[in-house]
mmCIF file of C-alpha atoms in Angstrom:
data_model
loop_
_atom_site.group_PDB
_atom_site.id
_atom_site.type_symbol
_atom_site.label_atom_id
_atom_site.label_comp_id
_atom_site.label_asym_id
_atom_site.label_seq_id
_atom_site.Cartn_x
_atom_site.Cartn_y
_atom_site.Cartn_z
ATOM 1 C CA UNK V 1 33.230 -292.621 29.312
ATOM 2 C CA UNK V 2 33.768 -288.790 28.271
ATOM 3 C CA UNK V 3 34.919 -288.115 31.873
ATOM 4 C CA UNK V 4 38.080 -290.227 31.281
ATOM 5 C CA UNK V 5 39.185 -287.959 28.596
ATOM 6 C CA UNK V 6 39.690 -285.597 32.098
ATOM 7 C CA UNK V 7 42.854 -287.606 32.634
ATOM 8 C CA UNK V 8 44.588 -285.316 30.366
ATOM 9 C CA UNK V 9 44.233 -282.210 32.430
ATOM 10 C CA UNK V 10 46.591 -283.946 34.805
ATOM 11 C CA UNK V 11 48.705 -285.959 32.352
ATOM 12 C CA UNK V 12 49.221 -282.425 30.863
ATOM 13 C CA UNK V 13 50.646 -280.374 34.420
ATOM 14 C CA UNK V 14 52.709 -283.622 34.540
ATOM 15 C CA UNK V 15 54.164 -283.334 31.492
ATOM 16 C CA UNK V 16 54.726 -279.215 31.842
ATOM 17 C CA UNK V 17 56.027 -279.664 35.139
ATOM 18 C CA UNK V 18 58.234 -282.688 33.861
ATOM 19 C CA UNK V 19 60.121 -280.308 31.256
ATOM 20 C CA UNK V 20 60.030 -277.388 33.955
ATOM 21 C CA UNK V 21 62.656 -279.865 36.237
ATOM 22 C CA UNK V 22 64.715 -280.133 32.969
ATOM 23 C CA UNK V 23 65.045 -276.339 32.734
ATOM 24 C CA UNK V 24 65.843 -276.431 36.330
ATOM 25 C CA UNK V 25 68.297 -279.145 35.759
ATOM 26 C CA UNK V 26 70.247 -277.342 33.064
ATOM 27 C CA UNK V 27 70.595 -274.300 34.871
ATOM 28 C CA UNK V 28 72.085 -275.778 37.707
ATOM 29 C CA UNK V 29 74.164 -277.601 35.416
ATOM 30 C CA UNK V 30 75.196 -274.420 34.082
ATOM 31 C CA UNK V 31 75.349 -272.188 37.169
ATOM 32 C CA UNK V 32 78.793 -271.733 36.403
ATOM 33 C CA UNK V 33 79.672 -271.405 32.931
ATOM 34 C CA UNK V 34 81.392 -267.673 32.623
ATOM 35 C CA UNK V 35 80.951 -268.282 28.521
ATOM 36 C CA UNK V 36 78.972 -269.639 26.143
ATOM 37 C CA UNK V 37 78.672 -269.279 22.598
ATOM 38 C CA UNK V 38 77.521 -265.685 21.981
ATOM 39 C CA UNK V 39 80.281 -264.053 24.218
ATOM 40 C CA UNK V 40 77.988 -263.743 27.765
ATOM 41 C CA UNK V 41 77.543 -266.246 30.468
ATOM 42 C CA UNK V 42 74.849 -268.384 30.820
ATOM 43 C CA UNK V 43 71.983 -267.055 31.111
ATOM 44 C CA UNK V 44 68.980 -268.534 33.167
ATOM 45 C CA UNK V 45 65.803 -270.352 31.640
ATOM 46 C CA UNK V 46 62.613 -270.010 32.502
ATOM 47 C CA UNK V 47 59.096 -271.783 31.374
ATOM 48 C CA UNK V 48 56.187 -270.197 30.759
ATOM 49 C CA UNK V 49 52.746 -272.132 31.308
ATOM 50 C CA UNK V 50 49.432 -271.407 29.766
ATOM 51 C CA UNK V 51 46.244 -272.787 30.209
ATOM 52 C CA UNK V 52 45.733 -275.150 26.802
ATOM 53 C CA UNK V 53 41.917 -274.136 25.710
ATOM 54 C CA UNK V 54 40.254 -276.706 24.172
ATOM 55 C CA UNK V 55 38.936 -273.905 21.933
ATOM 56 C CA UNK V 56 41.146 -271.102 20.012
ATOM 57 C CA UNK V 57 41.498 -267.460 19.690
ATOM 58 C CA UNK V 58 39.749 -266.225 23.664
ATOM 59 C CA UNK V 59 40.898 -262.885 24.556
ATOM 60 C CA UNK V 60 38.901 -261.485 27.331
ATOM 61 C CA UNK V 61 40.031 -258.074 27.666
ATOM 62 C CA UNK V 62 37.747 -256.792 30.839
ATOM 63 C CA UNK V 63 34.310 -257.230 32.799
ATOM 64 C CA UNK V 64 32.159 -253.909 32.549
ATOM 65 C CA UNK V 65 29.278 -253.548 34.163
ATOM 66 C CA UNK V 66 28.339 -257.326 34.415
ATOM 67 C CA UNK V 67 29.004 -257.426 30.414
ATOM 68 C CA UNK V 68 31.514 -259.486 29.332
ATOM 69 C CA UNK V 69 33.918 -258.430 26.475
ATOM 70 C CA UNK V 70 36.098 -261.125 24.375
ATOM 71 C CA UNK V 71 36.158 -262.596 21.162
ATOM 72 C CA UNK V 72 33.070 -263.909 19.398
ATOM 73 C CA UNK V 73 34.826 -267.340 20.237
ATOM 74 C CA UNK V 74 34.673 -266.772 23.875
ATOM 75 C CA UNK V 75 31.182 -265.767 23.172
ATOM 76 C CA UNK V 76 30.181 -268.689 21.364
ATOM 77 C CA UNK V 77 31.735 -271.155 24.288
ATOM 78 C CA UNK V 78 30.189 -268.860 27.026
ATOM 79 C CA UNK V 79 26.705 -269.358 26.044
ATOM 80 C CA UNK V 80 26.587 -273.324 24.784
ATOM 81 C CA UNK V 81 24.841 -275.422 27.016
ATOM 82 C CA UNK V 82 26.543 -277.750 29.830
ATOM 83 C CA UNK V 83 26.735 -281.147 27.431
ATOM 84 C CA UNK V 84 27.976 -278.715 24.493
ATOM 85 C CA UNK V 85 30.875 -278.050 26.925
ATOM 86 C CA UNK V 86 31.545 -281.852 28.400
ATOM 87 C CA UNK V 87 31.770 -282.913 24.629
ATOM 88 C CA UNK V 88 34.616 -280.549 23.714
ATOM 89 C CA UNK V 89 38.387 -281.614 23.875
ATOM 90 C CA UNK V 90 39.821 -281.188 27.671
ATOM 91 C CA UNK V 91 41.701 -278.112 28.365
ATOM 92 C CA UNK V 92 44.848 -278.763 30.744
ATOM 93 C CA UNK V 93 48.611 -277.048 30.818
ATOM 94 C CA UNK V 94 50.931 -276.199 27.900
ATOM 95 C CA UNK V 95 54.685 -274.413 28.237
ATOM 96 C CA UNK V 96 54.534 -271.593 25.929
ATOM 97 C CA UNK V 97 57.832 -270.334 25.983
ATOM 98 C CA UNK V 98 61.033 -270.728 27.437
ATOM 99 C CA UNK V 99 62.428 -267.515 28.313
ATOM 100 C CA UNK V 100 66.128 -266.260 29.499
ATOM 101 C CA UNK V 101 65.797 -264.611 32.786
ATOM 102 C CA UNK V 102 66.929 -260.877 32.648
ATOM 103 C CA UNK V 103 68.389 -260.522 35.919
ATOM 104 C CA UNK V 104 72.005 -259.445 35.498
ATOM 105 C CA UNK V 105 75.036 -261.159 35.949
ATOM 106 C CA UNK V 106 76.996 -261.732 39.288
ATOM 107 C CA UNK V 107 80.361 -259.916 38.944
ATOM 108 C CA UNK V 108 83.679 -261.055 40.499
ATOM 109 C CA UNK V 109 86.169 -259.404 40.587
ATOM 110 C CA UNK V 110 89.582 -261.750 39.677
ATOM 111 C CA UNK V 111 92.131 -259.909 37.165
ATOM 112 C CA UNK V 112 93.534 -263.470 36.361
ATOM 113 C CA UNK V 113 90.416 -265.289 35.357
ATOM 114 C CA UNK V 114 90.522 -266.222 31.268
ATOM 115 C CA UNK V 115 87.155 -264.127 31.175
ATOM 116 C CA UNK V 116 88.342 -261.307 32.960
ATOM 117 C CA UNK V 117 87.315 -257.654 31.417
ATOM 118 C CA UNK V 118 89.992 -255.126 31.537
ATOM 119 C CA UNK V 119 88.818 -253.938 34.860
ATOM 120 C CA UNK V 120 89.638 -257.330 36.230
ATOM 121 C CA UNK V 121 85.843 -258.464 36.552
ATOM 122 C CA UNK V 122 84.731 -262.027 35.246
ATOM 123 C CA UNK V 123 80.887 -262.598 35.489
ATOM 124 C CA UNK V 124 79.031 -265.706 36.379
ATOM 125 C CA UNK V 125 75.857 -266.845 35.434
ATOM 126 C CA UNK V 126 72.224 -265.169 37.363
ATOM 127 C CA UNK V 127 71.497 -268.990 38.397
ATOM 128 C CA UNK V 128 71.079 -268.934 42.336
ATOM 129 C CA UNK V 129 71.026 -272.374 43.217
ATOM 130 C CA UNK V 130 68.795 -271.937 46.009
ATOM 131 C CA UNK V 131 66.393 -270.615 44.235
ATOM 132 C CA UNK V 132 66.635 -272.983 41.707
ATOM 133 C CA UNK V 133 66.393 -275.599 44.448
ATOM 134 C CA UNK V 134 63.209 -274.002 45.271
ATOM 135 C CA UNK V 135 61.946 -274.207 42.104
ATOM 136 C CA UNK V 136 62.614 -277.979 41.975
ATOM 137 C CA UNK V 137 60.841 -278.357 44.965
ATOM 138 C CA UNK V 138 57.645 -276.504 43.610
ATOM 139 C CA UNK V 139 57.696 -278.760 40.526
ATOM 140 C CA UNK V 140 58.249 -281.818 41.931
ATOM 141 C CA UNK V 141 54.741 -280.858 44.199
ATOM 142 C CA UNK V 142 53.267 -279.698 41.693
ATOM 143 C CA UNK V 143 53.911 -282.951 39.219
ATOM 144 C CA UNK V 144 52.679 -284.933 43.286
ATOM 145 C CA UNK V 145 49.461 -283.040 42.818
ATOM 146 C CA UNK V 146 48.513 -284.034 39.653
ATOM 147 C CA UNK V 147 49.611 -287.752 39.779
ATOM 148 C CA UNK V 148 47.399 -287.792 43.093
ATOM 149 C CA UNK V 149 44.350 -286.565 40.881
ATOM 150 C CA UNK V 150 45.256 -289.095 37.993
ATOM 151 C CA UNK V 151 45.012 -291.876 40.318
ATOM 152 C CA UNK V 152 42.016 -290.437 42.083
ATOM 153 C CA UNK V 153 40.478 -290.155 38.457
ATOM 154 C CA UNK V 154 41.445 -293.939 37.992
ATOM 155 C CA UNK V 155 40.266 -295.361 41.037
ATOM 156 C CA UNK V 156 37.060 -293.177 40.279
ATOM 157 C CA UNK V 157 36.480 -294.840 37.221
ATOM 158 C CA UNK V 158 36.640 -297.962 38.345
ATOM 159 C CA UNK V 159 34.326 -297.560 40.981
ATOM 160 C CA UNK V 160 31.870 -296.473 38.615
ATOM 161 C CA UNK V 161 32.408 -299.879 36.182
ATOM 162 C CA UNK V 162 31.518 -301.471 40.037
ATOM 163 C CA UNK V 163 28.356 -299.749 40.145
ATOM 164 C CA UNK V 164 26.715 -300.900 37.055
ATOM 165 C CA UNK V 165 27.528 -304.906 38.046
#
Protein backbone atom coordinates (compact mmCIF):
# COMPACT_ATOMS: atom_id res chain seq x y z
CA UNK A 1 0.00 0.00 0.00
CA UNK A 2 2.91 2.49 -1.17
CA UNK A 3 0.18 4.91 -2.37
CA UNK A 4 -0.89 5.54 1.27
CA UNK A 5 2.44 6.88 2.10
CA UNK A 6 0.80 9.90 -0.41
CA UNK A 7 -1.14 10.98 2.66
CA UNK A 8 1.79 12.90 3.72
CA UNK A 9 1.85 15.33 0.87
CA UNK A 10 -1.35 16.63 2.37
CA UNK A 11 -0.71 15.99 6.08
CA UNK A 12 2.41 18.13 5.26
CA UNK A 13 0.45 21.60 3.54
CA UNK A 14 -1.70 20.98 6.68
CA UNK A 15 0.79 21.17 8.97
CA UNK A 16 2.71 24.32 7.02
CA UNK A 17 -0.41 26.02 6.66
CA UNK A 18 -1.30 25.18 10.43
CA UNK A 19 1.93 27.16 11.71
CA UNK A 20 1.34 29.86 8.85
CA UNK A 21 -2.23 30.84 10.98
CA UNK A 22 0.06 31.02 14.09
CA UNK A 23 2.31 33.60 12.43
CA UNK A 24 -0.80 35.28 11.38
CA UNK A 25 -2.13 35.05 14.83
CA UNK A 26 0.85 36.67 16.51
CA UNK A 27 1.00 39.46 14.31
CA UNK A 28 -2.33 40.47 14.84
CA UNK A 29 -1.71 39.99 18.35
CA UNK A 30 1.03 42.31 18.01
CA UNK A 31 -0.30 44.86 15.51
CA UNK A 32 0.16 47.29 18.07
CA UNK A 33 3.10 46.96 20.13
CA UNK A 34 5.21 50.45 19.52
CA UNK A 35 8.30 48.40 21.42
CA UNK A 36 9.75 45.38 21.83
CA UNK A 37 12.91 44.23 23.06
CA UNK A 38 15.55 45.54 20.62
CA UNK A 39 14.27 49.24 20.69
CA UNK A 40 11.80 49.02 17.25
CA UNK A 41 8.24 47.99 17.02
CA UNK A 42 7.10 44.87 16.07
CA UNK A 43 7.94 43.84 13.19
CA UNK A 44 5.80 41.48 10.89
CA UNK A 45 6.44 37.61 10.30
CA UNK A 46 6.30 35.91 7.45
CA UNK A 47 6.68 31.97 6.41
CA UNK A 48 8.42 30.77 3.78
CA UNK A 49 7.32 27.33 2.11
CA UNK A 50 9.39 24.99 0.08
CA UNK A 51 8.65 22.04 -1.67
CA UNK A 52 10.21 19.05 0.80
CA UNK A 53 12.14 16.70 -1.95
CA UNK A 54 12.19 13.39 -1.06
CA UNK A 55 15.74 13.54 -2.45
CA UNK A 56 18.61 16.24 -1.48
CA UNK A 57 20.85 18.72 -3.01
CA UNK A 58 18.47 19.61 -6.74
CA UNK A 59 19.44 22.84 -8.11
CA UNK A 60 18.18 23.27 -11.55
CA UNK A 61 19.65 26.36 -12.71
CA UNK A 62 18.03 26.64 -16.48
CA UNK A 63 16.59 24.63 -19.60
CA UNK A 64 18.90 25.19 -22.77
CA UNK A 65 18.12 23.96 -25.76
CA UNK A 66 15.93 20.97 -24.54
CA UNK A 67 19.09 20.05 -22.17
CA UNK A 68 18.54 20.10 -18.79
CA UNK A 69 21.18 21.51 -16.32
CA UNK A 70 21.15 20.59 -12.37
CA UNK A 71 22.98 18.63 -10.07
CA UNK A 72 24.08 15.07 -10.75
CA UNK A 73 21.28 14.36 -8.07
CA UNK A 74 18.61 15.81 -10.16
CA UNK A 75 20.17 13.81 -12.85
CA UNK A 76 20.17 10.65 -11.18
CA UNK A 77 16.20 11.10 -10.12
CA UNK A 78 15.41 12.41 -13.70
CA UNK A 79 16.37 9.35 -15.46
CA UNK A 80 15.22 6.31 -12.86
CA UNK A 81 12.44 4.49 -14.02
CA UNK A 82 8.62 5.10 -12.88
CA UNK A 83 8.69 2.26 -9.83
CA UNK A 84 12.31 3.71 -8.88
CA UNK A 85 10.32 6.94 -8.30
CA UNK A 86 6.92 5.45 -6.48
CA UNK A 87 9.41 3.68 -4.02
CA UNK A 88 11.13 6.87 -2.83
CA UNK A 89 9.94 8.85 0.35
CA UNK A 90 6.88 11.37 -0.61
CA UNK A 91 7.78 14.87 -1.22
CA UNK A 92 5.07 17.41 0.26
CA UNK A 93 5.50 21.14 1.99
CA UNK A 94 8.09 22.33 4.54
CA UNK A 95 8.35 26.19 6.11
CA UNK A 96 11.83 27.14 5.57
CA UNK A 97 12.08 30.25 7.23
CA UNK A 98 10.27 32.69 9.04
CA UNK A 99 11.16 36.01 7.93
CA UNK A 100 10.43 39.76 9.35
CA UNK A 101 8.67 41.68 6.72
CA UNK A 102 10.71 44.81 5.61
CA UNK A 103 8.04 47.13 4.95
CA UNK A 104 8.54 50.18 7.15
CA UNK A 105 6.85 51.33 10.01
CA UNK A 106 3.54 53.42 10.16
CA UNK A 107 4.42 56.80 11.75
CA UNK A 108 2.10 58.87 14.00
CA UNK A 109 2.64 61.69 14.86
CA UNK A 110 1.68 62.24 18.95
CA UNK A 111 4.45 64.36 20.94
CA UNK A 112 2.97 62.78 24.20
CA UNK A 113 3.17 59.13 23.41
CA UNK A 114 6.01 57.25 25.87
CA UNK A 115 7.66 56.24 22.40
CA UNK A 116 7.61 59.46 20.93
CA UNK A 117 11.02 60.59 18.98
CA UNK A 118 12.00 64.10 19.49
CA UNK A 119 10.06 65.15 16.49
CA UNK A 120 6.96 63.99 18.24
CA UNK A 121 6.53 60.74 15.99
CA UNK A 122 5.76 57.25 17.69
CA UNK A 123 5.72 54.30 15.14
CA UNK A 124 3.49 51.31 15.06
CA UNK A 125 4.02 48.07 13.84
CA UNK A 126 3.81 47.27 9.48
CA UNK A 127 0.93 44.65 10.51
CA UNK A 128 -2.23 45.70 8.36
CA UNK A 129 -4.86 43.74 9.74
CA UNK A 130 -6.64 43.40 6.64
CA UNK A 131 -4.16 42.00 5.04
CA UNK A 132 -3.41 39.81 7.64
CA UNK A 133 -7.09 38.87 7.59
CA UNK A 134 -6.50 37.96 4.10
CA UNK A 135 -3.85 35.91 4.77
CA UNK A 136 -5.91 33.91 7.30
CA UNK A 137 -8.37 33.42 4.86
CA UNK A 138 -5.84 31.96 2.23
CA UNK A 139 -4.55 29.53 4.89
CA UNK A 140 -7.47 28.41 6.25
CA UNK A 141 -8.38 27.34 2.20
CA UNK A 142 -5.49 26.24 1.69
CA UNK A 143 -5.33 23.79 5.02
CA UNK A 144 -9.63 23.00 3.31
CA UNK A 145 -7.80 21.83 0.24
CA UNK A 146 -5.63 19.50 1.55
CA UNK A 147 -7.93 17.91 4.24
CA UNK A 148 -10.41 17.44 1.16
CA UNK A 149 -7.53 15.39 -0.64
CA UNK A 150 -6.67 13.45 2.68
CA UNK A 151 -10.09 12.26 2.91
CA UNK A 152 -10.38 11.69 -0.80
CA UNK A 153 -7.05 9.61 -0.37
CA UNK A 154 -8.88 7.70 2.54
CA UNK A 155 -12.03 6.97 1.05
CA UNK A 156 -9.81 5.90 -2.04
CA UNK A 157 -8.14 3.43 -0.16
CA UNK A 158 -10.81 1.90 1.09
CA UNK A 159 -12.48 1.43 -1.99
CA UNK A 160 -9.63 -0.35 -3.22
CA UNK A 161 -9.58 -2.97 0.09
CA UNK A 162 -13.53 -3.34 -1.48
CA UNK A 163 -12.28 -4.39 -4.69
CA UNK A 164 -10.17 -7.28 -3.82
CA UNK A 165 -13.30 -8.96 -1.58
Amino acid sequence: MAFLSRLDISLSGMMAQRLRSEIIGENIAKATITRTENGEPYRRQITVFAEDLPYKNINIKNFSRGKIIGSPDFMKVFEMTLEQRRSRQTAGVRVIEIVEDETPFVPVFDPTHPDADEEGYYYLPNVDIAEEQIDALAATRSHEANFAVYEAMLTMSKKALTIGK
